[in-house]
Amino acid sequence: MHLQLSAAQRDKLDRGRLVEPLPRPAVNAISGRSSRFWITPDMATLD
């Protein structure tokens, strides 16, 4: 998936700290179609 990011967002992404929330439609699409693969905080800590 290719996202159009602003310079500020790219800067955060480059530093590994992209904290901008997803647009609600994108969240709905992700949670609706792949809810069983939803990443929990526990999973996010795994390398």
N, CA, C and O atoms as CSV, one atom per row, in Angstrom:
chain,resi,resn,atom,element,x,y,z
A,1,MET,N,N,0.841,-1.198,0.000
A,1,MET,CA,C,0.000,0.000,0.000
A,1,MET,C,C,0.875,1.247,0.000
A,1,MET,O,O,1.742,1.402,0.860
A,2,HIS,N,N,0.649,2.131,-0.959
A,2,HIS,CA,C,1.433,3.363,-1.027
A,2,HIS,C,C,0.596,4.515,-0.508
A,2,HIS,O,O,-0.500,4.776,-1.002
A,3,LEU,N,N,1.129,5.205,0.499
A,3,LEU,CA,C,0.414,6.343,1.070
A,3,LEU,C,C,1.104,7.637,0.696
A,3,LEU,O,O,2.332,7.709,0.655
A,4,GLN,N,N,0.314,8.653,0.425
A,4,GLN,CA,C,0.875,9.977,0.174
A,4,GLN,C,C,1.106,10.636,1.529
A,4,GLN,O,O,0.153,10.961,2.238
A,5,LEU,N,N,2.368,10.831,1.884
A,5,LEU,CA,C,2.691,11.396,3.185
A,5,LEU,C,C,3.222,12.808,3.050
A,5,LEU,O,O,3.895,13.146,2.076
A,6,SER,N,N,2.915,13.619,4.030
A,6,SER,CA,C,3.465,14.969,4.053
A,6,SER,C,C,4.926,14.883,4.477
A,6,SER,O,O,5.380,13.837,4.941
A,7,ALA,N,N,5.656,15.972,4.322
A,7,ALA,CA,C,7.067,15.982,4.713
A,7,ALA,C,C,7.210,15.662,6.200
A,7,ALA,O,O,8.115,14.929,6.600
A,8,ALA,N,N,6.314,16.215,7.015
A,8,ALA,CA,C,6.368,15.960,8.459
A,8,ALA,C,C,6.119,14.484,8.760
A,8,ALA,O,O,6.788,13.899,9.612
A,9,GLN,N,N,5.160,13.889,8.061
A,9,GLN,CA,C,4.871,12.474,8.276
A,9,GLN,C,C,6.038,11.607,7.816
A,9,GLN,O,O,6.375,10.625,8.478
A,10,ARG,N,N,6.664,11.961,6.678
A,10,ARG,CA,C,7.821,11.204,6.205
A,10,ARG,C,C,8.955,11.279,7.220
A,10,ARG,O,O,9.656,10.294,7.452
A,11,ASP,N,N,9.131,12.454,7.822
A,11,ASP,CA,C,10.182,12.625,8.817
A,11,ASP,C,C,9.938,11.704,10.006
A,11,ASP,O,O,10.868,11.064,10.497
A,12,LYS,N,N,8.695,11.634,10.471
A,12,LYS,CA,C,8.355,10.745,11.580
A,12,LYS,C,C,8.555,9.291,11.174
A,12,LYS,O,O,9.070,8.486,11.951
A,13,LEU,N,N,8.144,8.960,9.953
A,13,LEU,CA,C,8.257,7.585,9.480
A,13,LEU,C,C,9.719,7.169,9.396
A,13,LEU,O,O,10.078,6.056,9.781
A,14,ASP,N,N,10.568,8.075,8.887
A,14,ASP,CA,C,11.994,7.782,8.786
A,14,ASP,C,C,12.596,7.501,10.153
A,14,ASP,O,O,13.532,6.710,10.273
A,15,ARG,N,N,12.065,8.142,11.175
A,15,ARG,CA,C,12.577,7.934,12.533
A,15,ARG,C,C,11.870,6.783,13.242
A,15,ARG,O,O,12.168,6.483,14.398
A,16,GLY,N,N,10.936,6.141,12.550
A,16,GLY,CA,C,10.216,5.022,13.152
A,16,GLY,C,C,9.187,5.467,14.172
A,16,GLY,O,O,8.823,4.695,15.060
A,17,ARG,N,N,8.710,6.704,14.060
A,17,ARG,CA,C,7.749,7.200,15.045
A,17,ARG,C,C,6.523,7.791,14.357
A,17,ARG,O,O,6.069,8.874,14.728
A,18,LEU,N,N,5.989,7.098,13.367
A,18,LEU,CA,C,4.795,7.593,12.674
A,18,LEU,C,C,3.576,7.341,13.566
A,18,LEU,O,O,3.141,6.201,13.728
A,19,VAL,N,N,3.043,8.396,14.132
A,19,VAL,CA,C,1.940,8.235,15.079
A,19,VAL,C,C,0.636,8.824,14.565
A,19,VAL,O,O,-0.353,8.887,15.296
A,20,GLU,N,N,0.633,9.262,13.291
A,20,GLU,CA,C,-0.600,9.805,12.724
A,20,GLU,C,C,-1.641,8.685,12.655
A,20,GLU,O,O,-1.336,7.608,12.143
A,21,PRO,N,N,-2.851,8.906,13.152
A,21,PRO,CA,C,-3.886,7.872,13.070
A,21,PRO,C,C,-4.337,7.664,11.627
A,21,PRO,O,O,-4.283,8.585,10.811
A,22,LEU,N,N,-4.776,6.459,11.325
A,22,LEU,CA,C,-5.297,6.181,9.988
A,22,LEU,C,C,-6.637,6.879,9.819
A,22,LEU,O,O,-7.379,7.045,10.788
A,23,PRO,N,N,-6.952,7.292,8.590
A,23,PRO,CA,C,-8.293,7.842,8.345
A,23,PRO,C,C,-9.342,6.794,8.714
A,23,PRO,O,O,-9.118,5.601,8.512
A,24,ARG,N,N,-10.462,7.218,9.244
A,24,ARG,CA,C,-11.494,6.274,9.701
A,24,ARG,C,C,-11.892,5.248,8.641
A,24,ARG,O,O,-12.030,4.075,8.986
A,25,PRO,N,N,-12.086,5.620,7.360
A,25,PRO,CA,C,-12.436,4.602,6.354
A,25,PRO,C,C,-11.383,3.499,6.252
A,25,PRO,O,O,-11.720,2.328,6.071
A,26,ALA,N,N,-10.117,3.874,6.368
A,26,ALA,CA,C,-9.052,2.876,6.281
A,26,ALA,C,C,-9.101,1.945,7.485
A,26,ALA,O,O,-8.911,0.736,7.349
A,27,VAL,N,N,-9.355,2.507,8.659
A,27,VAL,CA,C,-9.464,1.694,9.873
A,27,VAL,C,C,-10.627,0.722,9.748
A,27,VAL,O,O,-10.506,-0.454,10.092
A,28,ASN,N,N,-11.760,1.223,9.251
A,28,ASN,CA,C,-12.932,0.369,9.080
A,28,ASN,C,C,-12.656,-0.761,8.094
A,28,ASN,O,O,-13.065,-1.901,8.317
A,29,ALA,N,N,-11.961,-0.442,6.999
A,29,ALA,CA,C,-11.668,-1.450,5.987
A,29,ALA,C,C,-10.749,-2.526,6.552
A,29,ALA,O,O,-10.947,-3.716,6.305
A,30,ILE,N,N,-9.744,-2.099,7.311
A,30,ILE,CA,C,-8.790,-3.050,7.883
A,30,ILE,C,C,-9.480,-3.929,8.929
A,30,ILE,O,O,-9.367,-5.154,8.887
A,31,SER,N,N,-10.192,-3.303,9.863
A,31,SER,CA,C,-10.820,-4.060,10.943
A,31,SER,C,C,-11.962,-4.927,10.424
A,31,SER,O,O,-12.256,-5.978,10.993
A,32,GLY,N,N,-12.605,-4.488,9.346
A,32,GLY,CA,C,-13.720,-5.247,8.800
A,32,GLY,C,C,-13.274,-6.467,8.019
A,32,GLY,O,O,-13.900,-7.523,8.100
A,33,ARG,N,N,-12.176,-6.326,7.250
A,33,ARG,CA,C,-11.768,-7.407,6.357
A,33,ARG,C,C,-10.734,-8.347,6.968
A,33,ARG,O,O,-10.645,-9.509,6.572
A,34,SER,N,N,-9.951,-7.854,7.930
A,34,SER,CA,C,-8.897,-8.718,8.473
A,34,SER,C,C,-8.821,-8.585,9.988
A,34,SER,O,O,-7.738,-8.473,10.561
A,35,SER,N,N,-9.990,-8.600,10.629
A,35,SER,CA,C,-10.033,-8.407,12.075
A,35,SER,C,C,-9.278,-9.519,12.810
A,35,SER,O,O,-8.727,-9.286,13.885
A,36,ARG,N,N,-9.251,-10.728,12.233
A,36,ARG,CA,C,-8.573,-11.816,12.930
A,36,ARG,C,C,-7.057,-11.622,12.919
A,36,ARG,O,O,-6.337,-12.242,13.702
A,37,PHE,N,N,-6.578,-10.750,12.016
A,37,PHE,CA,C,-5.147,-10.480,11.945
A,37,PHE,C,C,-4.805,-9.126,12.557
A,37,PHE,O,O,-3.697,-8.616,12.393
A,38,TRP,N,N,-5.782,-8.549,13.271
A,38,TRP,CA,C,-5.567,-7.236,13.887
A,38,TRP,C,C,-4.377,-7.305,14.838
A,38,TRP,O,O,-4.281,-8.225,15.651
A,39,ILE,N,N,-3.473,-6.335,14.738
A,39,ILE,CA,C,-2.268,-6.337,15.565
A,39,ILE,C,C,-2.586,-5.771,16.946
A,39,ILE,O,O,-2.985,-4.615,17.086
A,40,THR,N,N,-2.399,-6.607,17.952
A,40,THR,CA,C,-2.624,-6.169,19.328
A,40,THR,C,C,-1.340,-5.553,19.867
A,40,THR,O,O,-0.271,-5.774,19.298
A,41,PRO,N,N,-1.420,-4.785,20.949
A,41,PRO,CA,C,-0.199,-4.223,21.549
A,41,PRO,C,C,0.835,-5.302,21.870
A,41,PRO,O,O,2.034,-5.071,21.717
A,42,ASP,N,N,0.390,-6.465,22.309
A,42,ASP,CA,C,1.321,-7.553,22.619
A,42,ASP,C,C,2.079,-7.994,21.372
A,42,ASP,O,O,3.290,-8.208,21.422
A,43,MET,N,N,1.364,-8.131,20.247
A,43,MET,CA,C,1.996,-8.567,19.008
A,43,MET,C,C,2.973,-7.519,18.493
A,43,MET,O,O,4.000,-7.851,17.902
A,44,ALA,N,N,2.643,-6.242,18.724
A,44,ALA,CA,C,3.471,-5.164,18.201
A,44,ALA,C,C,4.847,-5.126,18.866
A,44,ALA,O,O,5.777,-4.520,18.335
A,45,THR,N,N,4.978,-5.775,20.033
A,45,THR,CA,C,6.263,-5.747,20.730
A,45,THR,C,C,7.198,-6.846,20.234
A,45,THR,O,O,8.378,-6.858,20.583
A,46,LEU,N,N,6.682,-7.765,19.425
A,46,LEU,CA,C,7.519,-8.856,18.918
A,46,LEU,C,C,8.414,-8.373,17.786
A,46,LEU,O,O,8.011,-7.536,16.978
A,47,ASP,N,N,9.625,-8.904,17.734
A,47,ASP,CA,C,10.553,-8.528,16.662
A,47,ASP,C,C,10.315,-9.410,15.444
A,47,ASP,O,O,10.995,-9.257,14.429
